[in-house]
Amino acid sequence: MTGIVMCVAVLAAASAFGVLHRRRSGRVRVRVRDDGKRLGAAELGESLGERATLVQFSSAFCAPCRATRRVLGEVAGLVPGVAHVEIDAEAHLDLVRRLDILKTPTVLVLDADGRIVRRATGQPRKEEVIAALGEAV
C-alpha cells in the first residue's frame, strides 16, 4: 500500500513539474541577470538591425530551432529595421556561457544599441516576438 501511495506522489510531482516547464517554454520575458548585457557585431558575426535584432541560439539537431528560425525570419521581414541572426551554440561556447544559454532554441531580443531587453527559451510564438519588439524599438 505504501508503494502505491509513493508512486502516486511521484507521478503527481512529475506531472506538476512538466506542466510548469511547458508553460514557461517559449515565453518571452525579461531576466534581471540580462540587465546591462550588450552584444555587438563582433560577437554576432553580423551587424545589428537598425531598430532591433532577434538573436537565435540553435544547435544542429534541434527540431524547435527550425520552427523558431521560420517565425523569427517572418517577424524580421514584417517589421522594418529588425534583423534576425542565428548563432550555432556549439560553435560559440564562450558566448553561450557568458549569456547563460542553457537550451536551444534561446532567443534574445536586442535594442538598436545591442542591449538585451527580452529572452525566450523554447519556441516562441510570433505574437510574443512582435510584442517583445515593442520594448526594443
Short mmCIF file of N, CA and C in Angstrom, two decimals:
data_model
loop_
_atom_site.label_atom_id
_atom_site.label_comp_id
_atom_site.label_asym_id
_atom_site.label_seq_id
_atom_site.Cartn_x
_atom_site.Cartn_y
_atom_site.Cartn_z
N MET A 1 0.81 -1.19 0.00
CA MET A 1 0.00 0.00 0.00
C MET A 1 0.86 1.27 0.00
N THR A 2 1.95 1.25 0.78
CA THR A 2 2.84 2.41 0.83
C THR A 2 3.49 2.65 -0.53
N GLY A 3 3.79 1.59 -1.26
CA GLY A 3 4.39 1.70 -2.59
C GLY A 3 3.48 2.41 -3.57
N ILE A 4 2.18 2.11 -3.48
CA ILE A 4 1.21 2.74 -4.37
C ILE A 4 1.10 4.23 -4.07
N VAL A 5 1.05 4.58 -2.79
CA VAL A 5 0.98 5.99 -2.40
C VAL A 5 2.23 6.72 -2.88
N MET A 6 3.38 6.08 -2.74
CA MET A 6 4.64 6.70 -3.18
C MET A 6 4.64 6.90 -4.70
N CYS A 7 4.17 5.92 -5.46
CA CYS A 7 4.10 6.04 -6.92
C CYS A 7 3.17 7.18 -7.34
N VAL A 8 2.02 7.28 -6.68
CA VAL A 8 1.08 8.35 -7.00
C VAL A 8 1.69 9.71 -6.68
N ALA A 9 2.40 9.82 -5.58
CA ALA A 9 3.05 11.08 -5.20
C ALA A 9 4.11 11.47 -6.22
N VAL A 10 4.92 10.50 -6.65
CA VAL A 10 5.96 10.77 -7.64
C VAL A 10 5.33 11.19 -8.96
N LEU A 11 4.29 10.50 -9.40
CA LEU A 11 3.62 10.85 -10.64
C LEU A 11 3.00 12.25 -10.57
N ALA A 12 2.41 12.60 -9.44
CA ALA A 12 1.82 13.93 -9.27
C ALA A 12 2.90 15.01 -9.33
N ALA A 13 4.02 14.77 -8.65
CA ALA A 13 5.11 15.75 -8.66
C ALA A 13 5.70 15.90 -10.06
N ALA A 14 5.88 14.79 -10.77
CA ALA A 14 6.43 14.85 -12.12
C ALA A 14 5.47 15.56 -13.07
N SER A 15 4.19 15.31 -12.91
CA SER A 15 3.19 15.97 -13.76
C SER A 15 3.18 17.48 -13.51
N ALA A 16 3.24 17.88 -12.25
CA ALA A 16 3.26 19.30 -11.92
C ALA A 16 4.49 19.98 -12.51
N PHE A 17 5.65 19.33 -12.40
CA PHE A 17 6.87 19.89 -12.99
C PHE A 17 6.73 20.01 -14.49
N GLY A 18 6.18 18.99 -15.15
CA GLY A 18 6.01 19.01 -16.60
C GLY A 18 5.10 20.13 -17.06
N VAL A 19 4.01 20.34 -16.34
CA VAL A 19 3.07 21.42 -16.69
C VAL A 19 3.75 22.78 -16.54
N LEU A 20 4.45 22.99 -15.44
CA LEU A 20 5.17 24.25 -15.22
C LEU A 20 6.21 24.49 -16.30
N HIS A 21 6.99 23.46 -16.61
CA HIS A 21 8.05 23.58 -17.62
C HIS A 21 7.44 23.93 -18.98
N ARG A 22 6.36 23.28 -19.34
CA ARG A 22 5.73 23.52 -20.64
C ARG A 22 5.14 24.94 -20.73
N ARG A 23 4.58 25.44 -19.63
CA ARG A 23 4.01 26.78 -19.63
C ARG A 23 5.08 27.85 -19.79
N ARG A 24 6.28 27.62 -19.25
CA ARG A 24 7.35 28.62 -19.32
C ARG A 24 8.11 28.57 -20.63
N SER A 25 8.12 27.41 -21.30
CA SER A 25 8.88 27.24 -22.53
C SER A 25 8.30 28.10 -23.64
N GLY A 26 9.16 28.87 -24.30
CA GLY A 26 8.75 29.71 -25.41
C GLY A 26 8.24 31.08 -25.00
N ARG A 27 8.10 31.32 -23.73
CA ARG A 27 7.63 32.63 -23.26
C ARG A 27 8.74 33.65 -23.36
N VAL A 28 8.41 34.82 -23.85
CA VAL A 28 9.37 35.91 -23.94
C VAL A 28 9.26 36.72 -22.66
N ARG A 29 10.36 36.83 -21.93
CA ARG A 29 10.31 37.53 -20.65
C ARG A 29 11.61 38.30 -20.40
N VAL A 30 11.55 39.17 -19.41
CA VAL A 30 12.72 39.96 -19.00
C VAL A 30 13.44 39.17 -17.92
N ARG A 31 14.74 39.10 -18.02
CA ARG A 31 15.54 38.46 -16.97
C ARG A 31 16.42 39.51 -16.35
N VAL A 32 16.40 39.58 -15.04
CA VAL A 32 17.21 40.57 -14.32
C VAL A 32 18.70 40.34 -14.60
N ARG A 33 19.10 39.08 -14.75
CA ARG A 33 20.52 38.79 -14.99
C ARG A 33 21.01 39.31 -16.32
N ASP A 34 20.10 39.64 -17.24
CA ASP A 34 20.50 40.19 -18.54
C ASP A 34 20.69 41.70 -18.48
N ASP A 35 20.33 42.31 -17.36
CA ASP A 35 20.41 43.76 -17.23
C ASP A 35 21.80 44.27 -17.59
N GLY A 36 21.84 45.16 -18.56
CA GLY A 36 23.10 45.79 -18.93
C GLY A 36 23.96 45.01 -19.90
N LYS A 37 23.61 43.76 -20.21
CA LYS A 37 24.41 42.98 -21.16
C LYS A 37 24.13 43.46 -22.57
N ARG A 38 25.21 43.56 -23.33
CA ARG A 38 25.10 44.03 -24.71
C ARG A 38 25.85 43.08 -25.64
N LEU A 39 25.39 43.02 -26.87
CA LEU A 39 26.07 42.26 -27.92
C LEU A 39 26.31 43.20 -29.09
N GLY A 40 27.43 43.02 -29.73
CA GLY A 40 27.75 43.83 -30.90
C GLY A 40 28.00 42.98 -32.12
N ALA A 41 28.32 43.63 -33.21
CA ALA A 41 28.56 42.93 -34.47
C ALA A 41 29.72 41.94 -34.36
N ALA A 42 30.72 42.25 -33.54
CA ALA A 42 31.86 41.35 -33.39
C ALA A 42 31.44 40.00 -32.81
N GLU A 43 30.56 40.02 -31.81
CA GLU A 43 30.11 38.77 -31.19
C GLU A 43 29.10 38.03 -32.06
N LEU A 44 28.26 38.79 -32.77
CA LEU A 44 27.21 38.18 -33.58
C LEU A 44 27.70 37.70 -34.94
N GLY A 45 28.77 38.29 -35.42
CA GLY A 45 29.26 37.93 -36.75
C GLY A 45 28.48 38.64 -37.85
N GLU A 46 27.53 39.46 -37.49
CA GLU A 46 26.73 40.26 -38.42
C GLU A 46 26.41 41.59 -37.75
N SER A 47 26.00 42.55 -38.56
CA SER A 47 25.67 43.85 -37.97
C SER A 47 24.30 43.81 -37.30
N LEU A 48 24.11 44.69 -36.34
CA LEU A 48 22.84 44.81 -35.64
C LEU A 48 21.79 45.41 -36.56
N GLY A 49 20.52 45.10 -36.27
CA GLY A 49 19.43 45.71 -37.01
C GLY A 49 19.35 47.19 -36.68
N GLU A 50 18.81 47.97 -37.58
CA GLU A 50 18.69 49.41 -37.39
C GLU A 50 17.84 49.75 -36.16
N ARG A 51 16.77 48.97 -35.93
CA ARG A 51 15.87 49.22 -34.79
C ARG A 51 15.97 48.16 -33.71
N ALA A 52 16.18 46.90 -34.10
CA ALA A 52 16.25 45.79 -33.14
C ALA A 52 16.87 44.58 -33.83
N THR A 53 17.31 43.62 -33.02
CA THR A 53 17.89 42.39 -33.54
C THR A 53 17.34 41.22 -32.76
N LEU A 54 16.94 40.18 -33.49
CA LEU A 54 16.49 38.92 -32.89
C LEU A 54 17.63 37.93 -33.02
N VAL A 55 18.21 37.54 -31.89
CA VAL A 55 19.36 36.63 -31.89
C VAL A 55 18.86 35.26 -31.45
N GLN A 56 19.08 34.26 -32.30
CA GLN A 56 18.63 32.90 -32.02
C GLN A 56 19.84 32.00 -31.83
N PHE A 57 19.92 31.34 -30.67
CA PHE A 57 20.94 30.33 -30.43
C PHE A 57 20.34 28.98 -30.77
N SER A 58 20.97 28.25 -31.69
CA SER A 58 20.46 26.98 -32.17
C SER A 58 21.53 25.91 -32.10
N SER A 59 21.10 24.67 -32.29
CA SER A 59 22.03 23.55 -32.41
C SER A 59 21.58 22.69 -33.59
N ALA A 60 22.48 21.85 -34.08
CA ALA A 60 22.25 21.11 -35.33
C ALA A 60 21.03 20.19 -35.28
N PHE A 61 20.80 19.52 -34.18
CA PHE A 61 19.75 18.52 -34.12
C PHE A 61 18.53 18.99 -33.34
N CYS A 62 18.27 20.27 -33.35
CA CYS A 62 17.18 20.86 -32.58
C CYS A 62 15.99 21.10 -33.51
N ALA A 63 14.94 20.30 -33.37
CA ALA A 63 13.74 20.45 -34.21
C ALA A 63 13.03 21.78 -33.97
N PRO A 64 12.83 22.22 -32.71
CA PRO A 64 12.18 23.51 -32.50
C PRO A 64 12.99 24.69 -33.05
N CYS A 65 14.28 24.51 -33.25
CA CYS A 65 15.11 25.59 -33.79
C CYS A 65 14.70 25.94 -35.22
N ARG A 66 14.32 24.93 -36.00
CA ARG A 66 13.90 25.19 -37.39
C ARG A 66 12.61 26.02 -37.41
N ALA A 67 11.66 25.65 -36.55
CA ALA A 67 10.41 26.40 -36.49
C ALA A 67 10.64 27.82 -35.97
N THR A 68 11.54 27.95 -35.00
CA THR A 68 11.88 29.26 -34.46
C THR A 68 12.54 30.12 -35.53
N ARG A 69 13.41 29.53 -36.33
CA ARG A 69 14.07 30.26 -37.43
C ARG A 69 13.02 30.81 -38.38
N ARG A 70 12.01 30.02 -38.69
CA ARG A 70 10.95 30.45 -39.60
C ARG A 70 10.16 31.62 -39.00
N VAL A 71 9.76 31.49 -37.72
CA VAL A 71 8.99 32.54 -37.05
C VAL A 71 9.79 33.84 -36.99
N LEU A 72 11.04 33.77 -36.56
CA LEU A 72 11.86 34.98 -36.44
C LEU A 72 12.13 35.61 -37.80
N GLY A 73 12.33 34.78 -38.82
CA GLY A 73 12.52 35.30 -40.17
C GLY A 73 11.30 36.05 -40.67
N GLU A 74 10.10 35.50 -40.37
CA GLU A 74 8.86 36.17 -40.76
C GLU A 74 8.72 37.52 -40.04
N VAL A 75 9.00 37.52 -38.74
CA VAL A 75 8.88 38.77 -37.97
C VAL A 75 9.88 39.80 -38.48
N ALA A 76 11.11 39.39 -38.74
CA ALA A 76 12.13 40.32 -39.25
C ALA A 76 11.72 40.87 -40.61
N GLY A 77 11.03 40.06 -41.41
CA GLY A 77 10.55 40.54 -42.70
C GLY A 77 9.37 41.50 -42.58
N LEU A 78 8.58 41.35 -41.52
CA LEU A 78 7.40 42.20 -41.32
C LEU A 78 7.73 43.56 -40.72
N VAL A 79 8.70 43.59 -39.82
CA VAL A 79 8.99 44.81 -39.07
C VAL A 79 10.25 45.47 -39.65
N PRO A 80 10.12 46.65 -40.22
CA PRO A 80 11.28 47.33 -40.81
C PRO A 80 12.36 47.62 -39.76
N GLY A 81 13.61 47.43 -40.16
CA GLY A 81 14.74 47.73 -39.29
C GLY A 81 15.07 46.64 -38.29
N VAL A 82 14.43 45.48 -38.40
CA VAL A 82 14.70 44.36 -37.49
C VAL A 82 15.48 43.29 -38.24
N ALA A 83 16.58 42.85 -37.63
CA ALA A 83 17.42 41.80 -38.21
C ALA A 83 17.27 40.52 -37.41
N HIS A 84 17.46 39.38 -38.09
CA HIS A 84 17.46 38.07 -37.43
C HIS A 84 18.84 37.46 -37.63
N VAL A 85 19.48 37.11 -36.51
CA VAL A 85 20.81 36.49 -36.55
C VAL A 85 20.73 35.16 -35.83
N GLU A 86 21.17 34.10 -36.52
CA GLU A 86 21.18 32.78 -35.90
C GLU A 86 22.62 32.40 -35.57
N ILE A 87 22.83 31.93 -34.35
CA ILE A 87 24.17 31.55 -33.87
C ILE A 87 24.17 30.09 -33.51
N ASP A 88 25.17 29.36 -34.02
CA ASP A 88 25.34 27.95 -33.66
C ASP A 88 25.93 27.89 -32.26
N ALA A 89 25.14 27.40 -31.32
CA ALA A 89 25.56 27.38 -29.91
C ALA A 89 26.83 26.55 -29.71
N GLU A 90 26.95 25.46 -30.43
CA GLU A 90 28.12 24.58 -30.26
C GLU A 90 29.41 25.24 -30.73
N ALA A 91 29.31 26.11 -31.71
CA ALA A 91 30.49 26.78 -32.25
C ALA A 91 30.87 28.03 -31.47
N HIS A 92 30.00 28.49 -30.57
CA HIS A 92 30.24 29.71 -29.82
C HIS A 92 30.03 29.48 -28.32
N LEU A 93 30.71 28.48 -27.79
CA LEU A 93 30.52 28.10 -26.39
C LEU A 93 30.87 29.21 -25.40
N ASP A 94 31.87 30.03 -25.73
CA ASP A 94 32.23 31.14 -24.83
C ASP A 94 31.07 32.12 -24.69
N LEU A 95 30.41 32.44 -25.79
CA LEU A 95 29.27 33.34 -25.77
C LEU A 95 28.07 32.69 -25.06
N VAL A 96 27.88 31.40 -25.28
CA VAL A 96 26.80 30.65 -24.62
C VAL A 96 26.98 30.69 -23.11
N ARG A 97 28.19 30.49 -22.65
CA ARG A 97 28.46 30.52 -21.21
C ARG A 97 28.27 31.92 -20.64
N ARG A 98 28.77 32.91 -21.35
CA ARG A 98 28.69 34.29 -20.86
C ARG A 98 27.24 34.77 -20.75
N LEU A 99 26.39 34.30 -21.67
CA LEU A 99 24.99 34.74 -21.67
C LEU A 99 24.06 33.76 -20.95
N ASP A 100 24.62 32.71 -20.38
CA ASP A 100 23.84 31.74 -19.62
C ASP A 100 22.75 31.09 -20.48
N ILE A 101 23.14 30.64 -21.67
CA ILE A 101 22.23 29.93 -22.57
C ILE A 101 22.22 28.47 -22.13
N LEU A 102 21.08 27.97 -21.68
CA LEU A 102 21.00 26.62 -21.14
C LEU A 102 20.36 25.62 -22.08
N LYS A 103 19.59 26.09 -23.06
CA LYS A 103 18.96 25.18 -24.01
C LYS A 103 18.74 25.90 -25.33
N THR A 104 18.52 25.11 -26.37
CA THR A 104 18.22 25.68 -27.68
C THR A 104 16.81 25.25 -28.06
N PRO A 105 16.08 26.11 -28.74
CA PRO A 105 16.45 27.46 -29.10
C PRO A 105 16.30 28.43 -27.92
N THR A 106 17.19 29.39 -27.88
CA THR A 106 17.05 30.54 -26.99
C THR A 106 17.09 31.77 -27.87
N VAL A 107 16.15 32.67 -27.66
CA VAL A 107 16.05 33.89 -28.46
C VAL A 107 16.28 35.09 -27.56
N LEU A 108 17.17 35.97 -28.00
CA LEU A 108 17.41 37.24 -27.31
C LEU A 108 16.89 38.36 -28.19
N VAL A 109 16.18 39.30 -27.60
CA VAL A 109 15.72 40.48 -28.32
C VAL A 109 16.62 41.63 -27.90
N LEU A 110 17.32 42.21 -28.88
CA LEU A 110 18.24 43.31 -28.62
C LEU A 110 17.66 44.61 -29.15
N ASP A 111 17.92 45.70 -28.44
CA ASP A 111 17.52 47.01 -28.97
C ASP A 111 18.57 47.47 -29.99
N ALA A 112 18.43 48.66 -30.51
CA ALA A 112 19.33 49.17 -31.56
C ALA A 112 20.78 49.27 -31.09
N ASP A 113 20.99 49.42 -29.77
CA ASP A 113 22.35 49.51 -29.22
C ASP A 113 22.94 48.16 -28.83
N GLY A 114 22.17 47.07 -29.04
CA GLY A 114 22.66 45.74 -28.71
C GLY A 114 22.38 45.30 -27.29
N ARG A 115 21.60 46.09 -26.54
CA ARG A 115 21.26 45.73 -25.16
C ARG A 115 20.16 44.68 -25.16
N ILE A 116 20.33 43.63 -24.35
CA ILE A 116 19.32 42.56 -24.26
C ILE A 116 18.13 43.09 -23.47
N VAL A 117 16.95 43.09 -24.12
CA VAL A 117 15.74 43.59 -23.46
C VAL A 117 14.76 42.47 -23.14
N ARG A 118 14.83 41.36 -23.86
CA ARG A 118 13.95 40.21 -23.63
C ARG A 118 14.68 38.92 -23.98
N ARG A 119 14.16 37.82 -23.42
CA ARG A 119 14.74 36.50 -23.66
C ARG A 119 13.62 35.47 -23.68
N ALA A 120 13.76 34.47 -24.56
CA ALA A 120 12.82 33.35 -24.59
C ALA A 120 13.60 32.06 -24.73
N THR A 121 13.23 31.06 -23.96
CA THR A 121 13.80 29.73 -24.14
C THR A 121 12.69 28.85 -24.68
N GLY A 122 13.01 28.03 -25.66
CA GLY A 122 11.99 27.25 -26.32
C GLY A 122 11.48 28.02 -27.52
N GLN A 123 10.48 27.46 -28.17
CA GLN A 123 9.95 28.05 -29.39
C GLN A 123 8.92 29.13 -29.07
N PRO A 124 9.25 30.41 -29.35
CA PRO A 124 8.30 31.50 -29.05
C PRO A 124 7.22 31.59 -30.13
N ARG A 125 6.09 32.12 -29.75
CA ARG A 125 5.02 32.36 -30.71
C ARG A 125 5.28 33.70 -31.40
N LYS A 126 4.81 33.81 -32.62
CA LYS A 126 5.02 35.01 -33.43
C LYS A 126 4.49 36.26 -32.73
N GLU A 127 3.31 36.16 -32.11
CA GLU A 127 2.69 37.30 -31.44
C GLU A 127 3.56 37.78 -30.27
N GLU A 128 4.15 36.83 -29.54
CA GLU A 128 5.00 37.19 -28.40
C GLU A 128 6.26 37.91 -28.86
N VAL A 129 6.83 37.46 -29.98
CA VAL A 129 8.04 38.09 -30.52
C VAL A 129 7.73 39.53 -30.95
N ILE A 130 6.60 39.71 -31.63
CA ILE A 130 6.22 41.05 -32.08
C ILE A 130 6.00 41.96 -30.87
N ALA A 131 5.34 41.44 -29.85
CA ALA A 131 5.11 42.24 -28.63
C ALA A 131 6.42 42.59 -27.95
N ALA A 132 7.37 41.65 -27.90
CA ALA A 132 8.67 41.92 -27.28
C ALA A 132 9.44 42.98 -28.06
N LEU A 133 9.26 43.01 -29.36
CA LEU A 133 9.94 44.04 -30.16
C LEU A 133 9.45 45.43 -29.81
N GLY A 134 8.23 45.53 -29.30
CA GLY A 134 7.69 46.82 -28.90
C GLY A 134 8.54 47.52 -27.87
N GLU A 135 9.18 46.75 -26.99
CA GLU A 135 10.05 47.35 -25.98
C GLU A 135 11.41 47.70 -26.56
N ALA A 136 11.84 46.97 -27.58
CA ALA A 136 13.18 47.18 -28.13
C ALA A 136 13.22 48.36 -29.10
N VAL A 137 12.12 48.64 -29.78
CA VAL A 137 12.16 49.70 -30.80
C VAL A 137 11.61 51.01 -30.29
#
